[in-house]
Every structure is written in C-alpha cells, then in structure tokens.
C-alpha cells in the first residue's frame, strides 16, 4: 500500500503490529494473523526528503521486492485508492478487483518491441468467481506516475480498456512476475476521472470513505483467499 491514510482502517481492523522494516528504506511493515494465515501489510512509508507518502511506481517496486525477498508470500495484493470512470459505470466507493492483466499508460516507447514492453500487460490472478460471489466489480487496472490524465494517457487507456487508474499496481505486478509470485490488485475509487470536479479535489473529499470501503472489501477478499489453494485460482 502506498498511503498511510489508505491503510489505517485496515491496520485497525486487523490489530496489526509493527514489524521491523529494512533500513535504510522508508518502508513500514505490519503483521497480523487471520484465520490461521499470516498477513503482512507493507506500506511504502514517508519520503525522507519531501515528507509525503511514497506514492508511485519506484517506491512500490522497492517495497515489493524487499517483502518478497524476506517473506516469500503466497500472494501479493496491491491495495489502495484509484480513479474510475463514469463511462465504465464507476462510482465513488466502488471496490474493483484486477482482471486479466495490469498495464502502464504513461510508458509510450515507439520502437520495435518496446511498445509492448512499456505497456507491460502483467498477469493477475483470475478471480472472477470470487468477485461475483463477493459482489465486487472487476476490470483492467492501469498505472502511471501522474494523478491527472493527459491526452496521450487517455488514448492509451482507451486502447487498453482499463477501468481503474492508479500509480502502483503495474509496478508491483512487474516485481511479482520476476519473482513468480501470484498478484492481484484491489482498488477503491476515490475519484472519477471523467467528472468535471478536479481529481485532486475529489480525492481529498473521498479518501476517508474510500479507505474504509477498501478495508471492508479487502478483508472479505482475504477471507475468501485464505482457505483456498492457489493452484485452484489460476
Ligand atoms: N493529493 C494526495 C496525493 C494522492 S496521489 C495527497 O496529498 O495526499 C494518489 C494516490 O492514490 C496514489 O497512490 C494512487 O495509486 C491513488 N489514486 C487515487 N486516484 C487516482 C487517480 N485518479 N489516478 C492515479 N492514481 C490515483
């Protein structure tokens, strides 16, 4: 997870306790036990220079790699808030589960072979049955390092068919693919990209509510995953 505010409701519900991180990285790790399973909540932590949460792809890659190296998790979940679109039926507070693959929308490399490399198209666990049972929306998640959506971004997003926009999922999935670790994203919508209200304003208004929704649905997802063999999911 990227932001402390996104995680606080989940950490409370899990009665999670601090785990020693991996200095000098700013990561903040917490552990909890649930129905016999060991959970690790790994936040990217605060940027030492800028004093804000370490959002975006770089910090997500570092944290994901450090966690997989240390804990060898059965599954990694990129959890957080995200933008949705009215045109895809998105509503504030919706919780989406990633489907098919995750992509990047701001890595445009018009050279042979590199276009596809830039987009990434990393695999995600196939959890359509789970989403149907839990009443969660599913769709392609797209990642970029900006909160806004530029015109070139918009064109990439239209082409990929993505319905959820964040700043971390594809980079976490990239590390998971390198490390052969199953991956899924669970994202709660704080803002609608195609609404006339500026994204940052929507984000600030809805962050608390969306983080609570994220925590509620993430716990249902975790409870669904715990008793299942990963082999059953793929
Ligand atoms: N203004 C906020 C910064 C939040 S940045 C602050 O000062 O606290 C947005 C974070 O939420 C990122 O981690 C990203 O993954 C997610 N996010 C929410 N809505 C998004 C959107 N429309 N586009 C991209 N990322 C979004």
PDB file of N, CA and C in Angstrom, residues 73 75 91 113 159 176:
ATOM      1  N   UNK A  73       5.858 -14.407   0.170  1.00  0.00           N
ATOM      2  CA  UNK A  73       4.395 -14.547   0.320  1.00  0.00           C
ATOM      3  C   UNK A  73       3.788 -15.451  -0.751  1.00  0.00           C
ATOM      4  N   UNK A  75       0.839 -14.841  -1.997  1.00  0.00           N
ATOM      5  CA  UNK A  75       0.170 -13.922  -2.924  1.00  0.00           C
ATOM      6  C   UNK A  75       0.453 -12.491  -2.478  1.00  0.00           C
ATOM      7  N   UNK A  91     -18.334   4.239  -9.738  1.00  0.00           N
ATOM      8  CA  UNK A  91     -18.897   5.166  -8.748  1.00  0.00           C
ATOM      9  C   UNK A  91     -17.927   5.296  -7.594  1.00  0.00           C
ATOM     10  N   UNK A 113       9.200  -3.582 -30.527  1.00  0.00           N
ATOM     11  CA  UNK A 113       9.276  -4.425 -29.336  1.00  0.00           C
ATOM     12  C   UNK A 113       9.087  -3.660 -28.037  1.00  0.00           C
ATOM     13  N   UNK A 159      -7.323   2.515 -25.390  1.00  0.00           N
ATOM     14  CA  UNK A 159      -6.869   1.346 -26.160  1.00  0.00           C
ATOM     15  C   UNK A 159      -6.770   0.091 -25.283  1.00  0.00           C
ATOM     16  N   UNK A 176       6.298  -8.957  -9.048  1.00  0.00           N
ATOM     17  CA  UNK A 176       5.707 -10.279  -8.781  1.00  0.00           C
ATOM     18  C   UNK A 176       5.990 -11.239  -9.936  1.00  0.00           C
TER      19      UNK A 176
END
